[in-house]
Structure formats: structure tokens, C-alpha cells
Amino acid sequence: MTFRETLRIAIRGLRANKMRTSLTMLGILIGVGAVIMLVAVGTGSSKAVRDRIADLGTNTLTVSRQRFARGQGGQTGAGTTRAALLTERDVDALRDKTNNPDLKQVAPVVNAQSVTGSFGGGTYSPAEFIGTTPTYASIRSFNVAGGSFFTDEDVAGHARNVVLGQTVVTNLFGNTDPIGQKVKFGANEFNVIGVLKVKGTNGNQDEDDIVFAPYTTVQDTLTGKVGGLSQIVLQAASSKATTDAQDEATATLRNSHRLTRNASDDFRIQNQATLLKTNDDANRVFTVLLGAVAAISLLVGGIGV
């Protein structure tokens, strides 16, 4: 029997059993479609999370305070549980290139909580009010759409200048151009010198609902200096140098905090590159799981056929 005759018999059989043919095609299409859809969902979710983490900077390190119990001799043990302070001395130590050759930039951060802004009779409370230095904008990829970011001279001079995210501008100024205007945050008046480009959301957080000011000014007007810094944000020289940069920062901060060899760290360093790798590993397992479920669906459909 030739191929042409075989094909003719097959077509005749399909035409004679149209319902069976339709159901067979439907089963195959559902199975293949399930495989494609579930694998696409896994790949898409992985890319979305990866993009959000990458937007924060894959070579970024964040130093934050950590509660610890300090006993005698500076060692962790019986004693009073408290949170170690991060100070400007720590920032200066981290900026020392001799001990931290793999650190490119260092930015102190002071977070002011529940700050309400007012302008022209309207009020609005931004989600974040951050006191920092210009290097923070470079590390976190915040770009100015209009006006300018404040300078190191503004930080040294405790200038009352602020840079606003688009969400804050919309809710506080409406259609009014904010640049050059004076706005109150709390009981203090600030000059609006810049507006940030739109960044969108990062998970559940609106990255445009933010205000930046010199950290020295924020300490003077909103937070005080007693609590020290909220965080210190670091940028490694490259994404491949993040581990070395973290080790250098750890050694520098332990020395700055005068911790003994056996004492636990009184700070915590979050490595964005490690977070990204963990996310990739988790999403790889998730994608394989979805692929397995889809393959089972295809198998069941095949058995049904």
C-alpha cells in the first residue's frame, strides 16, 4: 500500500467520524495549550520578579540595624537587647577605598515616618520621605524629569530642598508646576527643586510616592540625630564583586563597631545579587513544576484520545 493510498484511507476515516475527529483534535489542542500556557506563566512571573529586583540594582547592598543582646566584653549573650546604631562614622569608614576597594558608592539613609506635606490648602502624606545624599539617586536609578537633584553642597549646608516623585506631585500640586514652589512637610518649609521621572510600582510599592531631601536637613527638622541612620546603601564596583564588597563592608563595620572576634554582627547586610539568585532558583523549580502539571494534562488528554 502506497503512502497516497494510506493518506486517502485516513482522510476517508476522518470524514466518516467527524465527531470523533473533532474530539481528538480538541484533546490534543487542550493538552498542548496547557503546556504552553503554564510554562509561559512560570517564565513570565520569573521575569517580572527579576525585573523588579534588577530595578533596585543587582550590585546593591543595604546595611540595616539589627537587634542583638550584648553581654560583657561586647559579646553576644546575657544582657540588654537593643538595636545597634548606624552612624556617619560608619559611612566614612565604608568610603575608605583602602579597606573597601570593591565598594563604588556609599549613601547614608534617614527615613522620616508619617510626614504630611501641605500646599495651597491641600495635604498629602507620601509613602516615603528619605533623607540621603545625591549618590543614593545614582545607586537606586532615580532620574530627574525636571529641575535638579540636590547636591553634596546642599547636604553639607543643611539646605531645605526637596525632590518629589510624580505621585506626590499629582496629589499635592495637581496641575501646578511644583518646581520653585515652597511646600511644608510637618512644620518646616522646603523648596521644591526637582521632580523625578516616573518609575512605576515595585511589587506593592509605588516608587513614585516618594520625597528626597538632604539627610542632614531631615535630621535637623524631622527625625533628630539620636537614632542615627536608618540604613546605609552601598553599590559594589560590579555585579560580580558584590560578594567581595559584602565581605569588605562586614569587616569594616565590625571594626567600626568595635566588635570582638566572638561577637555576633550588630548589623545586617542584604545582598541584591544573592536575592536575585534565590529568586531565579525558586522560579526555576516553579516553572518545572508547572511544566510537569501541563505534561500530565497532555498525557491524560492523550489517554482520552
Short mmCIF file of C-alpha atoms in Angstrom, two decimals:
data_model
loop_
_atom_site.label_atom_id
_atom_site.label_comp_id
_atom_site.label_asym_id
_atom_site.label_seq_id
_atom_site.Cartn_x
_atom_site.Cartn_y
_atom_site.Cartn_z
CA MET A 1 0.00 0.00 0.00
CA THR A 2 1.43 3.29 -1.08
CA PHE A 3 1.61 6.44 1.05
CA ARG A 4 -1.00 8.13 -1.16
CA GLU A 5 -3.47 5.26 -0.62
CA THR A 6 -2.82 5.31 3.14
CA LEU A 7 -3.45 9.03 3.27
CA ARG A 8 -6.67 8.63 1.27
CA ILE A 9 -7.96 5.95 3.69
CA ALA A 10 -7.07 8.15 6.69
CA ILE A 11 -8.92 11.15 5.26
CA ARG A 12 -11.93 8.97 4.47
CA GLY A 13 -11.95 7.71 8.06
CA LEU A 14 -11.77 11.26 9.47
CA ARG A 15 -14.67 12.38 7.28
CA ALA A 16 -16.76 9.36 8.25
CA ASN A 17 -16.27 10.08 12.01
CA LYS A 18 -16.45 13.82 12.28
CA MET A 19 -17.39 13.90 15.98
CA ARG A 20 -14.54 11.56 16.94
CA THR A 21 -12.13 13.61 14.84
CA SER A 22 -13.25 16.88 16.46
CA LEU A 23 -12.93 15.47 19.98
CA THR A 24 -9.47 14.08 19.20
CA MET A 25 -8.27 17.43 17.87
CA LEU A 26 -9.79 19.21 20.86
CA GLY A 27 -7.99 16.91 23.30
CA ILE A 28 -4.66 17.46 21.57
CA LEU A 29 -5.17 21.24 21.40
CA ILE A 30 -6.11 21.47 25.11
CA GLY A 31 -3.07 19.43 26.14
CA VAL A 32 -0.61 21.40 24.02
CA GLY A 33 -2.25 24.70 25.00
CA ALA A 34 -1.96 23.78 28.71
CA VAL A 35 1.77 23.08 28.31
CA ILE A 36 2.39 26.37 26.52
CA MET A 37 0.26 28.46 28.90
CA LEU A 38 1.65 27.07 32.17
CA VAL A 39 5.28 27.30 31.05
CA ALA A 40 4.63 30.86 29.82
CA VAL A 41 3.09 31.79 33.19
CA GLY A 42 6.14 30.46 35.04
CA THR A 43 8.60 32.22 32.73
CA GLY A 44 6.64 35.49 32.80
CA SER A 45 6.36 35.62 36.59
CA SER A 46 10.06 34.88 36.91
CA LYS A 47 10.94 37.72 34.53
CA ALA A 48 8.61 40.15 36.33
CA VAL A 49 10.17 39.49 39.73
CA ARG A 50 13.67 39.56 38.23
CA ASP A 51 13.00 42.95 36.63
CA ARG A 52 11.74 44.36 39.95
CA ILE A 53 14.84 43.16 41.78
CA ALA A 54 17.13 44.37 38.99
CA ASP A 55 15.45 47.78 39.16
CA LEU A 56 16.78 48.09 42.70
CA GLY A 57 20.28 47.36 41.43
CA THR A 58 21.82 43.89 41.18
CA ASN A 59 25.09 45.21 42.62
CA THR A 60 23.43 46.95 45.56
CA LEU A 61 23.96 46.17 49.24
CA THR A 62 21.79 47.52 52.04
CA VAL A 63 23.10 47.79 55.59
CA SER A 64 20.43 47.96 58.28
CA ARG A 65 20.33 47.84 62.04
CA GLN A 66 19.88 44.52 63.81
CA ARG A 67 18.74 43.89 67.34
CA PHE A 68 21.19 41.94 69.44
CA ALA A 69 21.89 41.04 73.04
CA ARG A 70 25.20 42.43 74.27
CA GLY A 71 26.77 40.97 77.37
CA GLN A 72 30.10 41.74 78.98
CA GLY A 73 33.08 42.29 76.75
CA GLY A 74 30.92 43.15 73.76
CA GLN A 75 29.98 39.51 73.21
CA THR A 76 26.51 38.33 72.43
CA GLY A 77 24.92 36.74 75.45
CA ALA A 78 23.01 37.70 78.55
CA GLY A 79 22.44 41.42 78.58
CA THR A 80 20.16 44.12 77.29
CA THR A 81 18.64 43.54 73.86
CA ARG A 82 18.94 46.65 71.74
CA ALA A 83 19.47 47.80 68.17
CA ALA A 84 22.95 49.00 67.23
CA LEU A 85 23.15 52.44 65.68
CA LEU A 86 24.47 53.18 62.22
CA THR A 87 26.38 56.44 62.24
CA GLU A 88 28.26 58.85 59.98
CA ARG A 89 31.46 57.27 61.29
CA ASP A 90 30.34 54.02 59.67
CA VAL A 91 29.70 55.87 56.40
CA ASP A 92 33.18 57.43 56.47
CA ALA A 93 34.73 54.03 57.21
CA LEU A 94 32.92 52.42 54.27
CA ARG A 95 34.05 55.21 51.93
CA ASP A 96 37.69 54.33 52.66
CA LYS A 97 38.86 52.75 49.40
CA THR A 98 41.88 51.20 51.07
CA ASN A 99 39.73 48.83 53.12
CA ASN A 100 36.83 48.67 50.66
CA PRO A 101 38.25 48.54 47.13
CA ASP A 102 35.13 46.79 45.75
CA LEU A 103 32.70 49.44 47.02
CA LYS A 104 31.91 52.06 44.40
CA GLN A 105 29.43 54.34 46.21
CA VAL A 106 28.06 54.77 49.73
CA ALA A 107 24.88 56.64 50.70
CA PRO A 108 23.51 57.21 54.22
CA VAL A 109 19.72 56.99 54.58
CA VAL A 110 17.39 58.53 57.16
CA ASN A 111 13.70 57.59 56.92
CA ALA A 112 11.17 60.07 58.31
CA GLN A 113 7.91 58.40 59.27
CA SER A 114 4.36 59.70 58.76
CA VAL A 115 5.29 63.09 57.32
CA THR A 116 2.40 65.19 55.97
CA GLY A 117 3.00 67.74 53.24
CA SER A 118 0.81 70.78 52.66
CA PHE A 119 0.50 73.22 49.76
CA GLY A 120 -2.22 75.68 48.85
CA GLY A 121 -4.66 74.33 51.40
CA GLY A 122 -4.23 70.70 50.32
CA THR A 123 -2.38 67.99 52.24
CA TYR A 124 -0.80 64.67 51.36
CA SER A 125 1.38 62.13 53.20
CA PRO A 126 3.96 60.48 50.93
CA ALA A 127 4.68 56.79 51.46
CA GLU A 128 8.40 57.51 51.89
CA PHE A 129 10.32 60.58 52.99
CA ILE A 130 14.02 59.80 52.59
CA GLY A 131 16.95 61.85 53.74
CA THR A 132 20.12 60.90 51.89
CA THR A 133 22.89 62.16 49.57
CA PRO A 134 22.96 62.52 45.75
CA THR A 135 24.73 59.16 45.41
CA TYR A 136 21.54 57.40 46.52
CA ALA A 137 19.75 58.50 43.35
CA SER A 138 22.59 57.07 41.28
CA ILE A 139 22.61 53.77 43.16
CA ARG A 140 18.83 53.30 43.00
CA SER A 141 18.45 54.70 39.46
CA PHE A 142 16.22 57.65 40.31
CA ASN A 143 16.40 60.18 37.48
CA VAL A 144 15.17 63.77 37.40
CA ALA A 145 12.48 64.73 34.88
CA GLY A 146 12.53 68.44 35.69
CA GLY A 147 14.67 70.73 37.82
CA SER A 148 17.62 69.06 39.53
CA PHE A 149 18.57 66.78 42.38
CA PHE A 150 20.15 68.34 45.44
CA THR A 151 23.95 68.42 45.66
CA ASP A 152 26.64 67.47 48.16
CA GLU A 153 26.89 71.19 48.96
CA ASP A 154 23.19 71.12 49.90
CA VAL A 155 23.88 68.20 52.23
CA ALA A 156 26.82 69.96 53.86
CA GLY A 157 24.85 73.20 54.14
CA HIS A 158 21.69 71.54 55.54
CA ALA A 159 19.69 73.09 52.69
CA ARG A 160 15.92 72.73 52.90
CA ASN A 161 15.48 71.43 49.38
CA VAL A 162 13.29 68.52 48.30
CA VAL A 163 12.87 66.41 45.16
CA LEU A 164 9.42 64.90 44.63
CA GLY A 165 8.12 61.75 42.97
CA GLN A 166 5.30 62.03 40.43
CA THR A 167 2.65 60.61 42.78
CA VAL A 168 3.45 63.28 45.38
CA VAL A 169 3.34 66.00 42.71
CA THR A 170 -0.07 64.83 41.47
CA ASN A 171 -1.64 64.61 44.92
CA LEU A 172 -0.11 67.77 46.37
CA PHE A 173 0.17 70.17 43.42
CA GLY A 174 -2.32 68.91 40.84
CA ASN A 175 -1.71 70.84 37.61
CA THR A 176 0.59 73.42 39.26
CA ASP A 177 4.27 73.27 38.33
CA PRO A 178 5.94 72.35 41.65
CA ILE A 179 9.48 73.42 40.76
CA GLY A 180 10.36 76.63 42.58
CA GLN A 181 7.37 76.35 44.93
CA LYS A 182 7.61 76.23 48.70
CA VAL A 183 5.91 73.30 50.43
CA LYS A 184 5.57 72.41 54.10
CA PHE A 185 6.42 68.98 55.45
CA GLY A 186 5.45 68.87 59.07
CA ALA A 187 6.05 72.34 60.46
CA ASN A 188 9.01 73.04 58.18
CA GLU A 189 9.10 74.80 54.81
CA PHE A 190 11.08 73.30 51.93
CA ASN A 191 11.96 74.45 48.42
CA VAL A 192 10.97 72.09 45.59
CA ILE A 193 13.98 71.93 43.29
CA GLY A 194 13.23 68.84 41.24
CA VAL A 195 10.71 66.26 40.07
CA LEU A 196 11.61 62.62 39.43
CA LYS A 197 10.88 60.59 36.30
CA VAL A 198 8.12 58.00 36.62
CA LYS A 199 9.37 54.61 37.88
CA GLY A 200 6.05 52.83 38.44
CA THR A 201 5.40 50.19 41.08
CA ASN A 202 7.78 47.69 42.61
CA GLY A 203 5.51 44.89 43.75
CA ASN A 204 3.06 46.54 46.14
CA GLN A 205 5.14 49.72 46.49
CA ASP A 206 4.63 52.86 44.42
CA GLU A 207 8.16 54.08 43.72
CA ASP A 208 6.82 57.47 42.65
CA ASP A 209 5.23 58.11 46.06
CA ILE A 210 8.49 59.41 47.50
CA VAL A 211 10.27 62.57 48.65
CA PHE A 212 14.04 63.09 48.82
CA ALA A 213 15.89 65.68 50.92
CA PRO A 214 19.44 66.04 52.30
CA TYR A 215 19.79 63.66 55.25
CA THR A 216 21.32 66.45 57.35
CA THR A 217 18.19 68.53 56.82
CA VAL A 218 15.88 65.62 57.65
CA GLN A 219 17.77 65.08 60.91
CA ASP A 220 17.54 68.79 61.72
CA THR A 221 13.82 69.12 61.03
CA LEU A 222 12.07 65.75 61.25
CA THR A 223 13.94 62.89 62.91
CA GLY A 224 16.75 64.25 65.08
CA LYS A 225 20.20 62.68 65.33
CA VAL A 226 19.69 60.49 68.39
CA GLY A 227 18.52 57.47 66.40
CA GLY A 228 21.42 57.57 63.96
CA LEU A 229 20.94 56.44 60.37
CA SER A 230 18.11 54.15 59.24
CA GLN A 231 20.23 52.41 56.61
CA ILE A 232 23.41 52.68 54.59
CA VAL A 233 23.07 51.82 50.89
CA LEU A 234 26.17 50.54 49.10
CA GLN A 235 26.98 49.93 45.46
CA ALA A 236 29.57 47.35 44.50
CA ALA A 237 32.01 48.06 41.68
CA SER A 238 30.22 45.41 39.56
CA SER A 239 27.61 42.67 39.91
CA LYS A 240 30.43 40.11 40.11
CA ALA A 241 32.07 41.97 43.01
CA THR A 242 29.05 42.03 45.33
CA THR A 243 30.25 39.13 47.48
CA ASP A 244 33.70 40.67 47.94
CA ALA A 245 32.11 44.06 48.63
CA GLN A 246 29.84 42.50 51.26
CA ASP A 247 32.80 40.82 52.98
CA GLU A 248 34.73 44.11 52.99
CA ALA A 249 31.74 46.04 54.36
CA THR A 250 31.21 43.43 57.08
CA ALA A 251 34.83 43.63 58.21
CA THR A 252 34.76 47.45 58.12
CA LEU A 253 31.56 47.72 60.17
CA ARG A 254 32.71 45.16 62.73
CA ASN A 255 35.86 47.20 63.21
CA SER A 256 33.89 50.46 63.33
CA HIS A 257 31.53 48.99 65.95
CA ARG A 258 34.48 47.56 67.90
CA LEU A 259 33.07 44.04 67.93
CA THR A 260 35.24 41.29 69.37
CA ARG A 261 36.05 38.17 67.37
CA ASN A 262 33.34 36.08 69.05
CA ALA A 263 30.66 38.76 69.00
CA SER A 264 27.78 38.48 66.53
CA ASP A 265 27.20 41.20 63.96
CA ASP A 266 25.02 44.02 65.26
CA PHE A 267 24.02 44.93 61.68
CA ARG A 268 22.57 43.12 58.68
CA ILE A 269 23.68 43.38 55.05
CA GLN A 270 21.22 42.46 52.30
CA ASN A 271 22.82 41.48 49.03
CA GLN A 272 20.60 42.11 45.98
CA ALA A 273 22.63 39.68 43.85
CA THR A 274 22.00 36.88 46.36
CA LEU A 275 18.32 37.77 46.44
CA LEU A 276 18.20 37.64 42.64
CA LYS A 277 19.89 34.22 42.55
CA THR A 278 17.49 32.86 45.19
CA ASN A 279 14.56 34.14 43.16
CA ASP A 280 15.92 32.52 39.99
CA ASP A 281 16.35 29.18 41.76
CA ALA A 282 12.83 29.31 43.20
CA ASN A 283 11.27 30.28 39.87
CA ARG A 284 13.18 27.54 38.07
CA VAL A 285 11.60 24.96 40.38
CA PHE A 286 8.21 26.66 39.94
CA THR A 287 8.49 26.56 36.14
CA VAL A 288 9.49 22.87 36.16
CA LEU A 289 6.51 22.12 38.41
CA LEU A 290 4.11 23.93 36.08
CA GLY A 291 5.64 22.13 33.11
CA ALA A 292 5.12 18.78 34.85
CA VAL A 293 1.47 19.61 35.56
CA ALA A 294 0.98 20.62 31.93
CA ALA A 295 2.67 17.44 30.72
CA ILE A 296 0.34 15.37 32.89
CA SER A 297 -2.61 17.25 31.36
CA LEU A 298 -1.28 16.41 27.90
CA LEU A 299 -0.80 12.74 28.88
CA VAL A 300 -4.35 12.49 30.25
CA GLY A 301 -5.66 14.10 27.09
CA GLY A 302 -3.69 11.59 25.03
CA ILE A 303 -5.10 8.66 27.01
CA GLY A 304 -8.58 10.07 26.49
CA VAL A 305 -7.95 10.18 22.76
#
